[in-house]
Amino acid sequence: MANRTDPLAKSIRGTNPQNLVEKILRTKIYQNTYWKEQCFGLTAETLVDKAMELDHLGGTNGGNRRPTPFMCLVMKMLQIQPDKEIVVEFIKNPDYKYVRVLGAFYLRLTGTDVDVYRYLEPLYNDYRKLRLQLNDGKFTLTHVDEYIDELLTKDYSCDIALPRIKKRWTLEAIGSLEPRRSALEDDFEEEEEKDEEDEQIADRVDSPGGNDKDYYRARSPTREKDRDKKRDTHRYRDREHERDRDYERDYERERGRGRDRDLRDRDRDRDRDRDRERDRDRDRDRERDRDGRRERGRRRSYSRSPSRDGKDRDGDEYRTSSSRRHHRRSISPKRQRGGEVNEDEKPKRKREKKAAAAMRDDGTDHPDPEIAEQNRIRLSLGIKPLRP
């Protein structure tokens, strides 16, 4: 409940006023001790007392990014949303400089473009010193006019992204603001008028026949002063408009250069894509030619080899000389002699050959009958046969 925006508060730039502060910084403010102890239950009247106690300004500092009391009071003003008259009184307060800076910062966040320039530009004449706390916790010295210039020209201040506002010359062009006049401009005009009067008097005194009567017959000093002031005002306005025209001319020139650069980059990319496409087409044609040559070579070698089914192009059967030689070699010798050998007779012949060899070895087939008989007896006794 303590962190909730006032139900009667209006939305700023289409959102909750507290959303103008980033989520992380807003959470750190809610967890800060100063927010819980000093800012609880503050109203627009009691907020002034806390603002008068400020002795420095800043955003966050330290390793854990602790918010400053200045930032806590800004958050409280966004929460309760004081009236515009109260904020203007904060800004016009000449006694307390931190109250003035607090009101200026709040108006920069929530005010319109015209109000921001109308109420903050007079603070350029305030040259009082301010203590600014940096992110590392150290303090530095600044001035009110420098801080106001930061609010009007920068995008960030005190770790908060400032809303965008229109440029002053744009508001002057549409008639929302009058040309700004410096506080020192009147002093400069008075000095110039005094110098001109002294020169005129010196010229009349030095000129022959000059007398006091001619001097008093000259133009009225008051009328001359008003005329010079108007002339200086028009000169200042013309100078501002000339500066604006130069700025617009430079902006248009830079934008034209950027457009030409984009066109050159686009043409370069288009040429690069065209070259890549041409290279791909060339590689594709080269690959197609290589495949065609390989296919023609395969067909040529296939046409030179004999057909697999033994038939020529006319369908007649033929055999090459090599196939005929191979056929003649494959015929067995026994089949050439006309006799066919039965597979069952081969083991029988081998046994017969073995038996004949055994008989020749034991000597029982000796031509001499006596020796053959002795060999049979020896064979039965297991003795070696007799040899002739």
Short mmCIF file of C-alpha atoms in Angstrom, two decimals:
data_model
loop_
_atom_site.label_atom_id
_atom_site.label_comp_id
_atom_site.label_asym_id
_atom_site.label_seq_id
_atom_site.Cartn_x
_atom_site.Cartn_y
_atom_site.Cartn_z
CA MET A 1 0.00 0.00 0.00
CA ALA A 2 2.84 2.43 0.77
CA ASN A 3 4.26 2.01 -2.71
CA ARG A 4 1.00 2.42 -4.59
CA THR A 5 0.32 5.51 -6.72
CA ASP A 6 -2.36 7.92 -5.57
CA PRO A 7 -5.71 6.82 -7.06
CA LEU A 8 -6.46 10.44 -8.02
CA ALA A 9 -3.17 10.81 -9.89
CA LYS A 10 -3.32 11.23 -13.66
CA SER A 11 -1.34 9.13 -16.10
CA ILE A 12 1.81 10.76 -17.44
CA ARG A 13 2.67 10.09 -21.10
CA GLY A 14 0.12 7.28 -21.16
CA THR A 15 1.47 5.34 -18.17
CA ASN A 16 1.66 5.25 -14.38
CA PRO A 17 3.83 8.17 -13.15
CA GLN A 18 6.03 5.79 -11.15
CA ASN A 19 6.83 3.86 -14.34
CA LEU A 20 8.91 6.82 -15.50
CA VAL A 21 11.59 5.35 -13.21
CA GLU A 22 13.13 2.07 -14.35
CA LYS A 23 12.00 -1.14 -12.66
CA ILE A 24 15.36 -1.92 -11.03
CA LEU A 25 15.81 1.60 -9.62
CA ARG A 26 12.21 1.64 -8.45
CA THR A 27 12.69 -1.63 -6.55
CA LYS A 28 15.88 -0.32 -4.90
CA ILE A 29 14.02 2.82 -3.79
CA TYR A 30 11.24 0.73 -2.23
CA GLN A 31 13.84 -1.25 -0.27
CA ASN A 32 15.80 1.81 0.88
CA THR A 33 15.72 2.78 4.56
CA TYR A 34 15.20 6.48 3.81
CA TRP A 35 12.13 5.65 1.75
CA LYS A 36 10.64 3.47 4.49
CA GLU A 37 11.36 5.80 7.40
CA GLN A 38 11.31 9.36 6.03
CA CYS A 39 9.01 9.19 3.00
CA PHE A 40 6.16 7.20 4.54
CA GLY A 41 2.94 9.21 4.70
CA LEU A 42 4.33 12.36 3.10
CA THR A 43 1.96 14.83 1.46
CA ALA A 44 2.54 17.80 -0.81
CA GLU A 45 2.82 20.11 2.25
CA THR A 46 5.12 17.92 4.36
CA LEU A 47 7.28 17.09 1.35
CA VAL A 48 8.67 20.64 1.43
CA ASP A 49 10.21 20.10 4.86
CA LYS A 50 12.06 16.99 3.67
CA ALA A 51 13.21 18.80 0.51
CA MET A 52 14.65 21.64 2.62
CA GLU A 53 16.82 19.11 4.48
CA LEU A 54 18.58 17.94 1.31
CA ASP A 55 22.29 18.69 1.13
CA HIS A 56 23.21 16.92 -2.15
CA LEU A 57 21.67 15.40 -5.25
CA GLY A 58 22.38 12.30 -7.32
CA GLY A 59 21.02 8.98 -8.55
CA THR A 60 22.52 5.81 -7.10
CA ASN A 61 25.90 5.08 -5.54
CA GLY A 62 27.93 2.30 -4.01
CA GLY A 63 28.40 -1.33 -4.92
CA ASN A 64 24.74 -2.23 -4.41
CA ARG A 65 23.57 0.98 -6.16
CA ARG A 66 21.87 2.57 -3.17
CA PRO A 67 19.52 5.45 -4.13
CA THR A 68 20.05 8.94 -2.70
CA PRO A 69 17.45 10.84 -0.64
CA PHE A 70 17.02 13.18 -3.62
CA MET A 71 15.90 10.25 -5.78
CA CYS A 72 13.57 8.98 -3.04
CA LEU A 73 11.84 12.37 -2.88
CA VAL A 74 11.48 12.45 -6.67
CA MET A 75 9.83 9.03 -6.46
CA LYS A 76 7.50 10.29 -3.72
CA MET A 77 6.48 13.26 -5.88
CA LEU A 78 5.66 10.88 -8.72
CA GLN A 79 3.58 8.83 -6.32
CA ILE A 80 1.49 11.63 -4.82
CA GLN A 81 1.58 13.87 -7.95
CA PRO A 82 1.42 17.40 -6.46
CA ASP A 83 -0.33 20.21 -8.29
CA LYS A 84 1.44 22.20 -10.97
CA GLU A 85 1.30 25.36 -8.85
CA ILE A 86 3.23 23.64 -6.05
CA VAL A 87 5.90 22.45 -8.50
CA VAL A 88 6.21 25.98 -9.94
CA GLU A 89 6.68 27.35 -6.41
CA PHE A 90 9.42 24.79 -5.86
CA ILE A 91 11.17 26.07 -8.97
CA LYS A 92 10.76 29.75 -8.07
CA ASN A 93 12.04 29.27 -4.51
CA PRO A 94 15.14 31.51 -4.28
CA ASP A 95 16.27 30.45 -0.80
CA TYR A 96 16.72 26.66 -1.08
CA LYS A 97 18.59 25.59 -4.16
CA TYR A 98 17.95 21.86 -3.73
CA VAL A 99 14.20 22.50 -3.50
CA ARG A 100 14.49 24.38 -6.80
CA VAL A 101 16.44 21.55 -8.44
CA LEU A 102 13.97 18.97 -7.11
CA GLY A 103 11.03 20.84 -8.67
CA ALA A 104 12.94 21.28 -11.96
CA PHE A 105 13.72 17.56 -12.17
CA TYR A 106 10.10 16.60 -11.49
CA LEU A 107 8.83 19.07 -14.09
CA ARG A 108 11.31 17.68 -16.62
CA LEU A 109 9.85 14.22 -16.08
CA THR A 110 6.16 15.11 -16.11
CA GLY A 111 5.79 18.52 -17.79
CA THR A 112 5.03 19.42 -21.39
CA ASP A 113 7.66 20.70 -23.80
CA VAL A 114 6.52 24.32 -23.55
CA ASP A 115 6.38 24.25 -19.74
CA VAL A 116 9.84 22.69 -19.53
CA TYR A 117 11.43 25.49 -21.57
CA ARG A 118 9.30 28.21 -19.98
CA TYR A 119 10.09 27.40 -16.35
CA LEU A 120 13.56 25.87 -16.58
CA GLU A 121 15.34 28.34 -18.89
CA PRO A 122 15.17 31.21 -16.32
CA LEU A 123 17.26 29.01 -14.02
CA TYR A 124 20.22 29.55 -16.33
CA ASN A 125 20.79 32.73 -14.30
CA ASP A 126 21.28 30.78 -11.06
CA TYR A 127 25.00 30.17 -10.55
CA ARG A 128 24.89 28.68 -7.04
CA LYS A 129 26.96 25.61 -6.24
CA LEU A 130 25.53 22.11 -5.86
CA ARG A 131 27.00 18.91 -4.39
CA LEU A 132 26.54 15.99 -6.80
CA GLN A 133 27.14 12.43 -5.57
CA LEU A 134 28.68 10.17 -8.22
CA ASN A 135 28.16 6.45 -8.73
CA ASP A 136 31.29 5.57 -6.76
CA GLY A 137 30.01 7.48 -3.71
CA LYS A 138 32.32 10.47 -4.12
CA PHE A 139 31.07 14.04 -4.33
CA THR A 140 31.78 16.59 -7.03
CA LEU A 141 30.94 20.24 -7.45
CA THR A 142 28.46 21.55 -10.01
CA HIS A 143 26.17 24.55 -10.43
CA VAL A 144 22.47 25.08 -10.88
CA ASP A 145 22.79 26.39 -14.43
CA GLU A 146 24.96 23.40 -15.42
CA TYR A 147 22.42 20.94 -14.04
CA ILE A 148 19.56 22.74 -15.80
CA ASP A 149 21.50 22.55 -19.06
CA GLU A 150 21.92 18.80 -18.48
CA LEU A 151 18.17 18.41 -18.01
CA LEU A 152 17.43 20.29 -21.24
CA THR A 153 20.09 18.75 -23.47
CA LYS A 154 20.88 15.24 -22.16
CA ASP A 155 18.92 12.00 -22.33
CA TYR A 156 19.96 10.67 -18.89
CA SER A 157 20.22 12.33 -15.53
CA CYS A 158 20.59 10.75 -12.09
CA ASP A 159 20.36 7.24 -13.59
CA ILE A 160 16.91 7.98 -15.08
CA ALA A 161 16.07 8.12 -18.78
CA LEU A 162 14.48 11.52 -19.38
CA PRO A 163 11.46 11.73 -21.69
CA ARG A 164 12.17 13.18 -25.11
CA ILE A 165 11.16 16.76 -25.76
CA LYS A 166 11.11 18.81 -28.94
CA LYS A 167 13.94 21.13 -29.85
CA ARG A 168 13.51 24.77 -29.00
CA TRP A 169 13.87 25.96 -32.58
CA THR A 170 11.03 23.62 -33.57
CA LEU A 171 8.72 25.16 -30.97
CA GLU A 172 9.76 28.62 -32.13
CA ALA A 173 9.00 27.70 -35.73
CA ILE A 174 5.45 26.64 -34.90
CA GLY A 175 4.90 29.69 -32.69
CA SER A 176 4.67 27.92 -29.33
CA LEU A 177 7.65 29.78 -27.85
CA GLU A 178 9.16 33.23 -28.25
CA PRO A 179 12.86 33.58 -29.03
CA ARG A 180 14.86 33.32 -25.83
CA ARG A 181 16.50 36.48 -24.56
CA SER A 182 19.59 36.30 -22.44
CA ALA A 183 19.65 38.07 -19.10
CA LEU A 184 22.87 39.78 -20.13
CA GLU A 185 21.45 41.10 -23.37
CA ASP A 186 20.04 44.25 -21.72
CA ASP A 187 23.42 45.04 -20.18
CA PHE A 188 25.12 44.64 -23.53
CA GLU A 189 22.55 46.91 -25.17
CA GLU A 190 23.05 49.61 -22.56
CA GLU A 191 26.82 49.47 -23.03
CA GLU A 192 26.47 49.70 -26.81
CA GLU A 193 24.06 52.65 -26.50
CA LYS A 194 26.46 54.50 -24.24
CA ASP A 195 29.32 53.93 -26.66
CA GLU A 196 27.25 55.14 -29.61
CA GLU A 197 26.15 58.29 -27.75
CA ASP A 198 29.71 59.07 -26.79
CA GLU A 199 30.81 58.68 -30.40
CA GLN A 200 28.02 60.93 -31.65
CA ILE A 201 28.90 63.63 -29.15
CA ALA A 202 32.55 63.41 -30.07
CA ASP A 203 31.73 63.69 -33.77
CA ARG A 204 29.55 66.78 -33.27
CA VAL A 205 32.14 68.49 -31.14
CA ASP A 206 34.94 67.78 -33.57
CA SER A 207 32.95 68.74 -36.68
CA PRO A 208 33.29 72.37 -37.88
CA GLY A 209 30.29 74.55 -37.17
CA GLY A 210 29.00 72.08 -34.71
CA ASN A 211 27.17 73.58 -31.76
CA ASP A 212 24.86 72.53 -29.00
CA LYS A 213 21.82 73.59 -31.00
CA ASP A 214 22.49 70.95 -33.61
CA TYR A 215 22.99 68.40 -30.88
CA TYR A 216 19.60 69.08 -29.34
CA ARG A 217 17.98 69.04 -32.77
CA ALA A 218 19.10 65.40 -33.15
CA ARG A 219 16.80 62.43 -32.61
CA SER A 220 15.32 61.72 -29.22
CA PRO A 221 17.58 59.39 -27.17
CA THR A 222 14.59 57.39 -25.91
CA ARG A 223 13.21 56.89 -29.38
CA GLU A 224 16.67 55.99 -30.64
CA LYS A 225 17.05 53.46 -27.81
CA ASP A 226 13.74 51.78 -28.63
CA ARG A 227 14.64 51.67 -32.29
CA ASP A 228 18.01 50.08 -31.56
CA LYS A 229 16.41 47.55 -29.27
CA LYS A 230 13.93 46.53 -31.95
CA ARG A 231 16.70 46.33 -34.50
CA ASP A 232 18.78 44.11 -32.19
CA THR A 233 15.77 41.92 -31.54
CA HIS A 234 15.17 41.41 -35.25
CA ARG A 235 18.87 40.79 -35.77
CA TYR A 236 18.91 38.17 -33.04
CA ARG A 237 15.81 36.50 -34.50
CA ASP A 238 17.30 36.49 -38.00
CA ARG A 239 20.48 34.99 -36.62
CA GLU A 240 18.51 32.22 -34.89
CA HIS A 241 16.55 31.47 -38.07
CA GLU A 242 19.76 31.43 -40.09
CA ARG A 243 21.25 28.95 -37.63
CA ASP A 244 18.13 26.78 -37.89
CA ARG A 245 18.30 26.85 -41.69
CA ASP A 246 21.95 25.88 -41.60
CA TYR A 247 21.13 23.01 -39.27
CA GLU A 248 18.31 21.78 -41.52
CA ARG A 249 20.56 22.13 -44.58
CA ASP A 250 23.30 20.09 -42.91
CA TYR A 251 20.77 17.50 -41.81
CA GLU A 252 19.37 17.15 -45.32
CA ARG A 253 22.89 16.89 -46.74
CA GLU A 254 23.83 14.16 -44.27
CA ARG A 255 20.63 12.29 -44.99
CA GLY A 256 21.32 12.54 -48.74
CA ARG A 257 24.81 11.18 -48.19
CA GLY A 258 23.42 8.31 -46.18
CA ARG A 259 20.88 7.59 -48.93
CA ASP A 260 23.61 7.60 -51.58
CA ARG A 261 25.74 5.30 -49.41
CA ASP A 262 22.80 2.90 -49.05
CA LEU A 263 22.27 2.92 -52.82
CA ARG A 264 25.95 2.18 -53.44
CA ASP A 265 25.88 -0.65 -50.92
CA ARG A 266 22.74 -2.04 -52.53
CA ASP A 267 24.28 -1.90 -56.01
CA ARG A 268 27.45 -3.56 -54.72
CA ASP A 269 25.43 -6.35 -53.12
CA ARG A 270 23.42 -6.79 -56.32
CA ASP A 271 26.61 -7.06 -58.41
CA ARG A 272 28.11 -9.52 -55.94
CA ASP A 273 24.95 -11.68 -56.08
CA ARG A 274 25.02 -11.54 -59.89
CA ASP A 275 28.66 -12.67 -59.96
CA ARG A 276 27.91 -15.51 -57.58
CA GLU A 277 24.98 -16.63 -59.72
CA ARG A 278 27.18 -16.50 -62.83
CA ASP A 279 29.83 -18.61 -61.12
CA ARG A 280 27.24 -21.15 -60.04
CA ASP A 281 25.89 -21.38 -63.61
CA ARG A 282 29.42 -21.84 -64.94
CA ASP A 283 30.14 -24.62 -62.43
CA ARG A 284 26.82 -26.24 -63.27
CA ASP A 285 27.58 -26.19 -67.01
CA ARG A 286 31.07 -27.56 -66.40
CA GLU A 287 29.68 -30.39 -64.29
CA ARG A 288 27.06 -31.14 -66.95
CA ASP A 289 29.74 -31.30 -69.66
CA ARG A 290 31.86 -33.61 -67.52
CA ASP A 291 28.91 -35.93 -66.93
CA GLY A 292 28.14 -35.91 -70.66
CA ARG A 293 31.72 -36.87 -71.57
CA ARG A 294 31.70 -39.63 -68.96
CA GLU A 295 28.38 -40.99 -70.28
CA ARG A 296 29.61 -40.93 -73.89
CA GLY A 297 32.77 -42.81 -72.90
CA ARG A 298 30.72 -45.41 -71.08
CA ARG A 299 28.46 -45.91 -74.11
CA ARG A 300 31.46 -46.21 -76.41
CA SER A 301 33.11 -48.90 -74.25
CA TYR A 302 29.81 -50.73 -73.94
CA SER A 303 29.33 -50.78 -77.73
CA ARG A 304 32.84 -52.26 -78.25
CA SER A 305 32.36 -55.19 -75.77
CA PRO A 306 30.48 -58.40 -76.82
CA SER A 307 26.85 -58.65 -75.88
CA ARG A 308 25.96 -60.56 -72.76
CA ASP A 309 23.40 -62.89 -74.36
CA GLY A 310 25.73 -63.94 -77.23
CA LYS A 311 23.70 -62.25 -79.94
CA ASP A 312 24.73 -59.61 -82.44
CA ARG A 313 22.70 -56.56 -83.45
CA ASP A 314 20.76 -58.64 -86.02
CA GLY A 315 19.82 -61.32 -83.46
CA ASP A 316 22.16 -64.09 -84.83
CA GLU A 317 24.11 -66.19 -82.35
CA TYR A 318 27.87 -66.07 -82.62
CA ARG A 319 30.93 -66.99 -80.64
CA THR A 320 34.26 -65.27 -80.71
CA SER A 321 37.52 -67.09 -81.31
CA SER A 322 38.52 -66.64 -77.67
CA SER A 323 35.26 -68.21 -76.50
CA ARG A 324 35.80 -71.11 -78.91
CA ARG A 325 39.35 -71.64 -77.61
CA HIS A 326 38.06 -71.55 -74.08
CA HIS A 327 35.38 -74.07 -75.02
CA ARG A 328 37.95 -76.46 -76.54
CA ARG A 329 40.16 -76.22 -73.47
CA SER A 330 37.27 -76.99 -71.14
CA ILE A 331 36.69 -80.42 -72.76
CA SER A 332 38.29 -83.28 -70.68
CA PRO A 333 40.78 -85.65 -72.41
CA LYS A 334 38.71 -88.71 -71.73
CA ARG A 335 35.70 -87.06 -73.34
CA GLN A 336 37.81 -86.18 -76.40
CA ARG A 337 38.81 -89.88 -76.81
CA GLY A 338 35.14 -90.71 -76.88
CA GLY A 339 35.04 -92.66 -73.62
CA GLU A 340 33.11 -91.38 -70.68
CA VAL A 341 34.37 -92.34 -67.18
CA ASN A 342 31.92 -93.26 -64.53
CA GLU A 343 32.48 -91.61 -61.22
CA ASP A 344 31.92 -94.94 -59.33
CA GLU A 345 34.77 -96.76 -61.21
CA LYS A 346 37.53 -94.41 -60.03
CA PRO A 347 37.86 -95.82 -56.41
CA LYS A 348 37.71 -99.41 -57.73
CA ARG A 349 40.66 -98.84 -60.10
CA LYS A 350 42.65 -97.21 -57.30
CA ARG A 351 42.14 -100.31 -55.08
CA GLU A 352 43.21 -102.59 -57.90
CA LYS A 353 46.37 -100.57 -58.45
CA LYS A 354 47.20 -100.73 -54.74
CA ALA A 355 46.68 -104.55 -54.63
CA ALA A 356 48.88 -105.04 -57.69
CA ALA A 357 51.60 -102.95 -56.14
CA ALA A 358 51.36 -104.95 -52.90
CA MET A 359 51.67 -108.23 -54.78
CA ARG A 360 54.70 -106.97 -56.59
CA ASP A 361 56.33 -106.07 -53.31
CA ASP A 362 55.82 -109.39 -51.40
CA GLY A 363 57.40 -111.51 -54.20
CA THR A 364 54.53 -114.03 -54.48
CA ASP A 365 54.32 -113.36 -58.20
CA HIS A 366 57.93 -114.38 -58.79
CA PRO A 367 58.47 -116.34 -62.04
CA ASP A 368 60.25 -119.10 -60.15
CA PRO A 369 57.60 -121.27 -58.48
CA GLU A 370 59.85 -122.27 -55.62
CA ILE A 371 60.74 -118.71 -54.76
CA ALA A 372 57.10 -117.72 -55.06
CA GLU A 373 56.16 -120.54 -52.65
CA GLN A 374 58.87 -119.54 -50.17
CA ASN A 375 57.68 -115.94 -50.34
CA ARG A 376 54.10 -117.00 -49.53
CA ILE A 377 55.35 -118.91 -46.48
CA ARG A 378 57.46 -115.89 -45.45
CA LEU A 379 54.52 -113.61 -45.97
CA SER A 380 52.38 -115.77 -43.67
CA LEU A 381 55.16 -115.74 -41.06
CA GLY A 382 55.71 -112.01 -41.43
CA ILE A 383 59.25 -112.36 -42.82
CA LYS A 384 60.60 -110.34 -45.70
CA PRO A 385 60.31 -112.02 -49.08
CA LEU A 386 63.26 -113.48 -50.92
CA ARG A 387 64.76 -111.36 -53.63
CA PRO A 388 66.48 -112.84 -56.71
#
